[in-house]
PDB file of C-alpha atoms in Angstrom:
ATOM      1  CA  UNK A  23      93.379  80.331 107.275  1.00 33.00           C
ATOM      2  CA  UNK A  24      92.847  76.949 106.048  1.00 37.00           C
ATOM      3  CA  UNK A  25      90.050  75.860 103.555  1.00 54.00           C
ATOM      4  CA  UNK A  26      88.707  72.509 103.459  1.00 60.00           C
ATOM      5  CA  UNK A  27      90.648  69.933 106.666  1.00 77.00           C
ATOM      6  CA  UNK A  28      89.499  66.375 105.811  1.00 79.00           C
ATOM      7  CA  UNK A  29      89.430  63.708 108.489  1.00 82.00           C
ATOM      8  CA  UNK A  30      89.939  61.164 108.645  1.00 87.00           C
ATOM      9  CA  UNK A  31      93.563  61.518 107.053  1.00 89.00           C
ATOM     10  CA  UNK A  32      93.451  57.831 106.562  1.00 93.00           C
ATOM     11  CA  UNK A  33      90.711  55.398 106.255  1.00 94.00           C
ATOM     12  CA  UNK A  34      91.049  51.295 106.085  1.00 96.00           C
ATOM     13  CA  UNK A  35      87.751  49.295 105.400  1.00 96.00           C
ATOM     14  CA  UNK A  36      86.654  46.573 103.802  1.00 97.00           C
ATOM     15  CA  UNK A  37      84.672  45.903 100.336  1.00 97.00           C
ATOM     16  CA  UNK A  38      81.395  46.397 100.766  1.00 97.00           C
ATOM     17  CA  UNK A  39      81.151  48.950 103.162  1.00 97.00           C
ATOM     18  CA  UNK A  40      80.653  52.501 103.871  1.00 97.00           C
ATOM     19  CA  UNK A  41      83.027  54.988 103.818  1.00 97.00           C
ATOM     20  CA  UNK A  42      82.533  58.521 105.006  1.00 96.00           C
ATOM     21  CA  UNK A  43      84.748  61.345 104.827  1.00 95.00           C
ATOM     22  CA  UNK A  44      84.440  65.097 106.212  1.00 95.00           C
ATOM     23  CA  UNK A  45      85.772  68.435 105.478  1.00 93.00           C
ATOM     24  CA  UNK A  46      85.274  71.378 107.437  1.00 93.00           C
ATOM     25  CA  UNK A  47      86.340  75.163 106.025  1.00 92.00           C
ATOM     26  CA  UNK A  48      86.712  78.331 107.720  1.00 89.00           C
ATOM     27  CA  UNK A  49      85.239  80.909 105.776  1.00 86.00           C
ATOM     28  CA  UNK A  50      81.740  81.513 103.700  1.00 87.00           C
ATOM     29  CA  UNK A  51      81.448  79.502 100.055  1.00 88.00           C
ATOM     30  CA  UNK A  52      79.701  79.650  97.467  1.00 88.00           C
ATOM     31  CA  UNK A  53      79.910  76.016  96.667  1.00 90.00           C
ATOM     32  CA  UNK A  54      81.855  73.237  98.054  1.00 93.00           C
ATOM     33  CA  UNK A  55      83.399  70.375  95.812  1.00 93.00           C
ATOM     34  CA  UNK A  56      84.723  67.431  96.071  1.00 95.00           C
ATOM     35  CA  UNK A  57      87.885  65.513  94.089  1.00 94.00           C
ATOM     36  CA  UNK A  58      89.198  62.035  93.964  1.00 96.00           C
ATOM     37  CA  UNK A  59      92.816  61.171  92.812  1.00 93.00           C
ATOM     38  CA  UNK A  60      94.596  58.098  92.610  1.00 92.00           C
ATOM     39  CA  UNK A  61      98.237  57.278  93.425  1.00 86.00           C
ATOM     40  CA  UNK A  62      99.946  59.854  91.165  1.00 78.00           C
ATOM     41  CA  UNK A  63      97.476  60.962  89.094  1.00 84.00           C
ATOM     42  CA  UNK A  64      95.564  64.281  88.236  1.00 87.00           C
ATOM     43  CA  UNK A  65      92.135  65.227  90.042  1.00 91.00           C
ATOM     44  CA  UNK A  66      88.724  63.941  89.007  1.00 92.00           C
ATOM     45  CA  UNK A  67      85.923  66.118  89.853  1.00 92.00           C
ATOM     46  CA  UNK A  68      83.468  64.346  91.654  1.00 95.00           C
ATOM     47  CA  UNK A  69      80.527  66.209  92.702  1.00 95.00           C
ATOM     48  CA  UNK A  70      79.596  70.015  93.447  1.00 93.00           C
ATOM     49  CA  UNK A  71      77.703  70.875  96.846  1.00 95.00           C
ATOM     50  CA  UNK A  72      75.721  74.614  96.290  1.00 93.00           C
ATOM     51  CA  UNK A  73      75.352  76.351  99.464  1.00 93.00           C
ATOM     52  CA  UNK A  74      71.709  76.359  99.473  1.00 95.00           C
ATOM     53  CA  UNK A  75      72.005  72.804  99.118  1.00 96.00           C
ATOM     54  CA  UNK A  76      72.181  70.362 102.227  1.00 97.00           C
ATOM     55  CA  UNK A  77      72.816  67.106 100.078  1.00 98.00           C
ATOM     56  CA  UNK A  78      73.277  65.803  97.654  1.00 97.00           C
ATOM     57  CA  UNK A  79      73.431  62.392  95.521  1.00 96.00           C
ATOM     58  CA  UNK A  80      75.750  60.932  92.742  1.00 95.00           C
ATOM     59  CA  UNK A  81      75.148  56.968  92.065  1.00 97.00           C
ATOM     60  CA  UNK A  82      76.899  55.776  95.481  1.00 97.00           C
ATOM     61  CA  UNK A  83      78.236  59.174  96.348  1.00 98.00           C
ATOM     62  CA  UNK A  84      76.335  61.253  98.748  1.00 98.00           C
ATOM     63  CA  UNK A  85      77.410  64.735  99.764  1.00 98.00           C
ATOM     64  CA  UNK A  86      76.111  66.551 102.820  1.00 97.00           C
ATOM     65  CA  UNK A  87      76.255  70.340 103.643  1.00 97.00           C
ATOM     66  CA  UNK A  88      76.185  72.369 107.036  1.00 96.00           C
ATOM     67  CA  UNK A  89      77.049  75.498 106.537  1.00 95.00           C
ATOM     68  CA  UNK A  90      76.090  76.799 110.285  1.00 95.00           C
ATOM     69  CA  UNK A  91      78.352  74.445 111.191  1.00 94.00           C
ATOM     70  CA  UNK A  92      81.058  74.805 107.929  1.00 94.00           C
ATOM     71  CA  UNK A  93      81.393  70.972 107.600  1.00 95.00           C
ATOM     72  CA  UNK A  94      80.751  68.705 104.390  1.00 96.00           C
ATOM     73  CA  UNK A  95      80.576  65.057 104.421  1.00 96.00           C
ATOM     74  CA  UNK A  96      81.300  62.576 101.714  1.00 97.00           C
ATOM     75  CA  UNK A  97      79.969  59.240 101.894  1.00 98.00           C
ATOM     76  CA  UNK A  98      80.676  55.980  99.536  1.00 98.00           C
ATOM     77  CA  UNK A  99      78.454  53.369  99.199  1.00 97.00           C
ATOM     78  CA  UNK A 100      79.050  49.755  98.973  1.00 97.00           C
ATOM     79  CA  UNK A 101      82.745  50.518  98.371  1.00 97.00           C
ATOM     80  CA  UNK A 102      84.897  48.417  95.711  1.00 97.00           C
ATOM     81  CA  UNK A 103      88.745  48.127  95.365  1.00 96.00           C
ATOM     82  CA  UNK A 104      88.854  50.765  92.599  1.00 96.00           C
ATOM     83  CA  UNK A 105      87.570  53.451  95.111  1.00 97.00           C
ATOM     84  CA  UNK A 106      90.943  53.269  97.079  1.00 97.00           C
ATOM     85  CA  UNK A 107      92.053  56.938  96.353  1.00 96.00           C
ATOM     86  CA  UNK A 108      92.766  60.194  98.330  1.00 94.00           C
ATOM     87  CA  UNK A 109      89.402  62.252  98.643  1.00 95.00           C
ATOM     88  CA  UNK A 110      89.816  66.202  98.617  1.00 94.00           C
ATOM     89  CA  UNK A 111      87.161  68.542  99.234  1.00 94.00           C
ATOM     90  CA  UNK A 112      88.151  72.285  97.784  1.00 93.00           C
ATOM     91  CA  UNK A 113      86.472  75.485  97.926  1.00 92.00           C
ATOM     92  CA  UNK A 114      86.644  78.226  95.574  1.00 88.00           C
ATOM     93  CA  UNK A 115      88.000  81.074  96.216  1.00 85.00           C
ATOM     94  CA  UNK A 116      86.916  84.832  94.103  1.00 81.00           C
ATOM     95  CA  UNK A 117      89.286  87.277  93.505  1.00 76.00           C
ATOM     96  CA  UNK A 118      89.326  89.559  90.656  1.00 68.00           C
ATOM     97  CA  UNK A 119      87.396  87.859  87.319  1.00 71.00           C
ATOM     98  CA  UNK A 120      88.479  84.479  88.344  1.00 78.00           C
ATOM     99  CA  UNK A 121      87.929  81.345  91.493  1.00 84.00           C
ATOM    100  CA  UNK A 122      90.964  79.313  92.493  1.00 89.00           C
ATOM    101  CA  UNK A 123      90.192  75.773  94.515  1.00 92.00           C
ATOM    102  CA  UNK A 124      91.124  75.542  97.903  1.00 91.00           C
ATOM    103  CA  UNK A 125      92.004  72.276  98.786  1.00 92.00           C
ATOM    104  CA  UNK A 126      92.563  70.451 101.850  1.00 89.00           C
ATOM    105  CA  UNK A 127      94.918  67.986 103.023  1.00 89.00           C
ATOM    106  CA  UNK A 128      92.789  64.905 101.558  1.00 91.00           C
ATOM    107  CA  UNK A 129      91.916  61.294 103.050  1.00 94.00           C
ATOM    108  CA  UNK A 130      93.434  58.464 101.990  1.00 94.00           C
ATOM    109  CA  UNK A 131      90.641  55.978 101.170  1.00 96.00           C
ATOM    110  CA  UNK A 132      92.256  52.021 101.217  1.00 97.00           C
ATOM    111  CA  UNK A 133      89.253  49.403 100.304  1.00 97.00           C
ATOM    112  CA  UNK A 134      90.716  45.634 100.718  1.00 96.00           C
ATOM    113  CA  UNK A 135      88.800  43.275  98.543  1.00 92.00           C
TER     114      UNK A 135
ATOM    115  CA  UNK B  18      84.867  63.251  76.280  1.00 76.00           C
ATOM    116  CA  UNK B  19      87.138  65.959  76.009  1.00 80.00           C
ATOM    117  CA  UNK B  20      90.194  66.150  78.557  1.00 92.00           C
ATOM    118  CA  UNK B  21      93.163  68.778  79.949  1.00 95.00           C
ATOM    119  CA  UNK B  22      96.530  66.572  78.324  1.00 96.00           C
ATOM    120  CA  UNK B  23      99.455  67.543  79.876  1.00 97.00           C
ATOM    121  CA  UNK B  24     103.130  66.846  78.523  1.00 96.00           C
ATOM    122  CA  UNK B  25     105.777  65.803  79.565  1.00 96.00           C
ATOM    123  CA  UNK B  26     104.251  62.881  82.331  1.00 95.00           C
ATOM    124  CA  UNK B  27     108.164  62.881  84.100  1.00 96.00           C
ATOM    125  CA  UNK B  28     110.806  65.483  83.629  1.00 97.00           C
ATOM    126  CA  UNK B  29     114.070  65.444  85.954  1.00 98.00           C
ATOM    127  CA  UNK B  30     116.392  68.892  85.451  1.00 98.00           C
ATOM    128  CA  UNK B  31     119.302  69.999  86.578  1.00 97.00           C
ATOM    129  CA  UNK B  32     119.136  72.819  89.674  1.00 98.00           C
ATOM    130  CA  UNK B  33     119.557  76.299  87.835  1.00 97.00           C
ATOM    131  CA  UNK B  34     117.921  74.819  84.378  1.00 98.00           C
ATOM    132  CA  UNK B  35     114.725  75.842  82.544  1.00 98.00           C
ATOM    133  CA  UNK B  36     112.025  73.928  82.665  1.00 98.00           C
ATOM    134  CA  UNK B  37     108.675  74.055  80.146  1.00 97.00           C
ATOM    135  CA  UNK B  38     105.303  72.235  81.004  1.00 98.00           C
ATOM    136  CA  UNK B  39     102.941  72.140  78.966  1.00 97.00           C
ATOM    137  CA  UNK B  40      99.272  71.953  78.651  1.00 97.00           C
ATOM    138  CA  UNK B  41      96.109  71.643  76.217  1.00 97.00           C
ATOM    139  CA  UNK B  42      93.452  72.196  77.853  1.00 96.00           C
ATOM    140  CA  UNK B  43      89.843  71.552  76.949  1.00 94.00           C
ATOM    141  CA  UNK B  44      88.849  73.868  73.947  1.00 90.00           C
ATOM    142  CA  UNK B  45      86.004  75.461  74.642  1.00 89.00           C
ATOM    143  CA  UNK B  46      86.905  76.291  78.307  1.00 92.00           C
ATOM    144  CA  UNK B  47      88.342  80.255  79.403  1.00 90.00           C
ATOM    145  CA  UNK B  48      89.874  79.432  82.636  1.00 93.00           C
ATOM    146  CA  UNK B  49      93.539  78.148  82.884  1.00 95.00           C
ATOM    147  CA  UNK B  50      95.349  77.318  86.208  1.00 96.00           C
ATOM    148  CA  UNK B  51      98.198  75.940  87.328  1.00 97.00           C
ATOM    149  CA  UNK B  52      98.583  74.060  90.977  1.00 97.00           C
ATOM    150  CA  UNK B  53     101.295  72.415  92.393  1.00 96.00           C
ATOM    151  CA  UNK B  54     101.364  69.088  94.890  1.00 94.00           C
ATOM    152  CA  UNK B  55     104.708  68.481  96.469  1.00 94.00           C
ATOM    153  CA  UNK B  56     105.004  64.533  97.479  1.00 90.00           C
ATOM    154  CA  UNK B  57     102.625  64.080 100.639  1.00 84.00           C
ATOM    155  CA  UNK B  58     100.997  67.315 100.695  1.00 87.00           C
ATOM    156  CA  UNK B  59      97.853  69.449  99.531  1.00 89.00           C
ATOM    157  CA  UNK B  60      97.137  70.712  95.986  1.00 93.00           C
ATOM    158  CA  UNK B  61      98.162  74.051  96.320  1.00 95.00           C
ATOM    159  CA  UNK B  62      97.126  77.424  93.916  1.00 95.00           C
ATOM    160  CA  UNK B  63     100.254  78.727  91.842  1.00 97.00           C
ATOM    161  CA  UNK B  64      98.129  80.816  88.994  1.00 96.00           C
ATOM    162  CA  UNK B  65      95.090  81.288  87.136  1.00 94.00           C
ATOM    163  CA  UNK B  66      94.586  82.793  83.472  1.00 93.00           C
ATOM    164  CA  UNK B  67      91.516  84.509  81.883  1.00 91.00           C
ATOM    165  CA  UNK B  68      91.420  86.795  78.606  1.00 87.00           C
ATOM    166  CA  UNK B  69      94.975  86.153  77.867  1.00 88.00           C
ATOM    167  CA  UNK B  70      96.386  87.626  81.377  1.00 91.00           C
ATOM    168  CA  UNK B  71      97.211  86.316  84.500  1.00 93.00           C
ATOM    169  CA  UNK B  72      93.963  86.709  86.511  1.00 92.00           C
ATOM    170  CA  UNK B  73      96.040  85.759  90.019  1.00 93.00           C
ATOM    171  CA  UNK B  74      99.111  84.422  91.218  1.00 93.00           C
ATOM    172  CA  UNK B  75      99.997  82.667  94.776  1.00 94.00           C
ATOM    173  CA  UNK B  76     102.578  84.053  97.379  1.00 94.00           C
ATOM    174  CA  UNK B  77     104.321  80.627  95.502  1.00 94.00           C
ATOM    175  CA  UNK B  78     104.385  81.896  92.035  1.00 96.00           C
ATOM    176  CA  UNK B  79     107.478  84.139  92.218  1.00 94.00           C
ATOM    177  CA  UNK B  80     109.570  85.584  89.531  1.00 95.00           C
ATOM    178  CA  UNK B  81     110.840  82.653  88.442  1.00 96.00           C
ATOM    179  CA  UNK B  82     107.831  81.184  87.509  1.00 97.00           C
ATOM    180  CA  UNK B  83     105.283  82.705  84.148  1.00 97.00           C
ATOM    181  CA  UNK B  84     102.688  81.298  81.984  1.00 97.00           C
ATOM    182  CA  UNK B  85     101.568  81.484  78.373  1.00 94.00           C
ATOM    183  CA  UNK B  86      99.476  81.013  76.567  1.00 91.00           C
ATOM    184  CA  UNK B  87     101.162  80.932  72.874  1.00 84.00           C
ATOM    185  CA  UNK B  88      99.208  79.506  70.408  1.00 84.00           C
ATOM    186  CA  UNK B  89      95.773  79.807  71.522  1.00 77.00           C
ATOM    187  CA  UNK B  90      95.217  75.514  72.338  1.00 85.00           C
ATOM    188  CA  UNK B  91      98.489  75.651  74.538  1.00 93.00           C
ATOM    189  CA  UNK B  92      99.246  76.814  77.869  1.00 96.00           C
ATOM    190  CA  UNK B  93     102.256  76.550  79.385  1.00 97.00           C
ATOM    191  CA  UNK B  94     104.164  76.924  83.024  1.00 98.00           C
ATOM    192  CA  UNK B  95     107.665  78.050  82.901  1.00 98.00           C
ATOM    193  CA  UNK B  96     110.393  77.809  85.500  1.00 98.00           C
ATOM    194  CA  UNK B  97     113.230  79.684  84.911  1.00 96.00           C
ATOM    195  CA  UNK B  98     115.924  78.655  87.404  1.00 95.00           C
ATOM    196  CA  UNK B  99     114.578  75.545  89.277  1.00 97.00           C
ATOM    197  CA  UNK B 100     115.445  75.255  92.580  1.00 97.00           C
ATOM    198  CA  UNK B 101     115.479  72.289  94.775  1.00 97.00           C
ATOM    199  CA  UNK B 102     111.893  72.813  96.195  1.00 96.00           C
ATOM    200  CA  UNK B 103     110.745  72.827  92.910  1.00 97.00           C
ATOM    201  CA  UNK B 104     110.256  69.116  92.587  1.00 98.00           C
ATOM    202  CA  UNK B 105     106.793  68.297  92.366  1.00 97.00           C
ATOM    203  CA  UNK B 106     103.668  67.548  90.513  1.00 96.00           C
ATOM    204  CA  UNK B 107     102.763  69.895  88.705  1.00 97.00           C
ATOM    205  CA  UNK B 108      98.856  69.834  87.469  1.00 97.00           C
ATOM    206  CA  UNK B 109      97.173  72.134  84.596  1.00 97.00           C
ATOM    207  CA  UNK B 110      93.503  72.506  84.859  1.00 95.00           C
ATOM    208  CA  UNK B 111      90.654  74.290  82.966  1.00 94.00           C
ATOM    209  CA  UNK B 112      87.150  75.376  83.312  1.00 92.00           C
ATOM    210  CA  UNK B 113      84.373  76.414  81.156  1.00 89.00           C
ATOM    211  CA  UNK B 114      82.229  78.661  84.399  1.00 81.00           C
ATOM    212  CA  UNK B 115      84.810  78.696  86.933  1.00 73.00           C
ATOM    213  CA  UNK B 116      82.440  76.021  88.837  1.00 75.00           C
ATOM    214  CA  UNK B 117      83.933  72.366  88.152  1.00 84.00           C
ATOM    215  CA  UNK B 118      87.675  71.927  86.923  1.00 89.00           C
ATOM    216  CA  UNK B 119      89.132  69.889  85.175  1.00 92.00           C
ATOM    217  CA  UNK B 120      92.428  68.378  85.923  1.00 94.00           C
ATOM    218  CA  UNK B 121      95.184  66.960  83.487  1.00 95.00           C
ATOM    219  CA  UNK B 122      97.191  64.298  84.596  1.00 94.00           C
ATOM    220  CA  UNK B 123      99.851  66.075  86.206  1.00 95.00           C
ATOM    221  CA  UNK B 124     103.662  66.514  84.958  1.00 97.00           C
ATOM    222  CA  UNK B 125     106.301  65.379  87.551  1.00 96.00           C
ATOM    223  CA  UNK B 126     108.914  67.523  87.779  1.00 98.00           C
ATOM    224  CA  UNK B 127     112.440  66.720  89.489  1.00 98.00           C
ATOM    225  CA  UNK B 128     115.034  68.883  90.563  1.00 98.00           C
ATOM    226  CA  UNK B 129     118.269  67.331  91.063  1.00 97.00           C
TER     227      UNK B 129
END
């Protein structure tokens, strides 16, 4: 099964306005986490959702959590130019003495100034 | 602030050649992986390291493919016979707790 589907799989606004993001996973986590990457670059960690947690903030990055419903959301604030990226949420995965992320198919995030 | 540096940024190889990435990643972290993104596509698993020994290995991660972990500061991702469907980025990533990870910028690999 599939961990972490984003949608939208692309996203178009403008400066200055919100963008939100969601990821939905199949099975139970531990935590849920969130990546940006721009065009042909590695992964920056972003922010870490707990499972006990149902939000959480980040300066304009807020992360929501419903685990009855196995769904995160990512929103950005007040978006600038240099948040165009893809946005991947990944869960973690425990097998033996180690997690492996679990990533999903990412949004592409375009802000026009 | 300390980062995962990964060398080299572009490599294009022959079908049937070796290929070596390699990797520092952050010092004081115990966790090494390996994922792979093939143009367009999700960041997928290939293997993680812990205590000097592969700790698990995707369906992806055949027997063409091994890691080391020579020196102690370097880890590396060999690919013995690259194939075609090898071509992709190719990202080295540590962690300290297994929690966050921390991604180097990725090594581009092309099979021609």
């Amino acid at each position: 099964s599939q961990q972490g589907e984003e949608d939208p799989q692309a996203l178009s606004i403008q400066e200055g306005e919100n963008a939100t993001m969601n990821c939905s996973y199949k099975t139970s986590i531990n935590n849920l986490q969130w990546y940006r990457q721009n065009s042909g670059r590695g992964l920056v960690h972003l922010i870490l959702i707990r499972s006990n947690e149902r939000e959480k903030h980040s300066g304009r990055l807020r992360v929501t959590l419903d685990t009855s419903k196995k769904s995160s959301s990512l929103l950005i604030t007040a978006s600038r130019a240099a948040d165009t990226a893809s946005y991947f949420c990944a869960t973690v995965r425990y097998s033996s003495n180690t997690g492996k992320l679990i990533f999903g198919q990412g949004t592409t995030l375009q802000v026009k100034p | 602030e300390p980062e995962v540096t990964q060398t080299p940024s572009h490599q294009v190889t022959q079908m049937g050649q070796e290929v070596i990435l390699r990797c520092v990643p952050i010092s004081n972290h115990l966790y090494f992986y390996w994922y792979r993104q093939i143009l367009g596509q999700k960041v997928e698993f290939l293997v993680s390291f812990y205590n000097n020994e592969i700790s698990e290995k995707s369906e992806i991660f055949d027997d063409q493919f091994s890691v080391e972990r020579p020196d102690g500061s370097n880890f590396t991702l060999k690919i013995r016979s690259t194939k075609l469907e090898d071509s992709a980025m190719y990202f080295c990533a540590s962690s300290a707790y297994q929690v966050e990870a921390f991604f180097g910028q990725g090594t581009r690999l092309t099979v021609v």
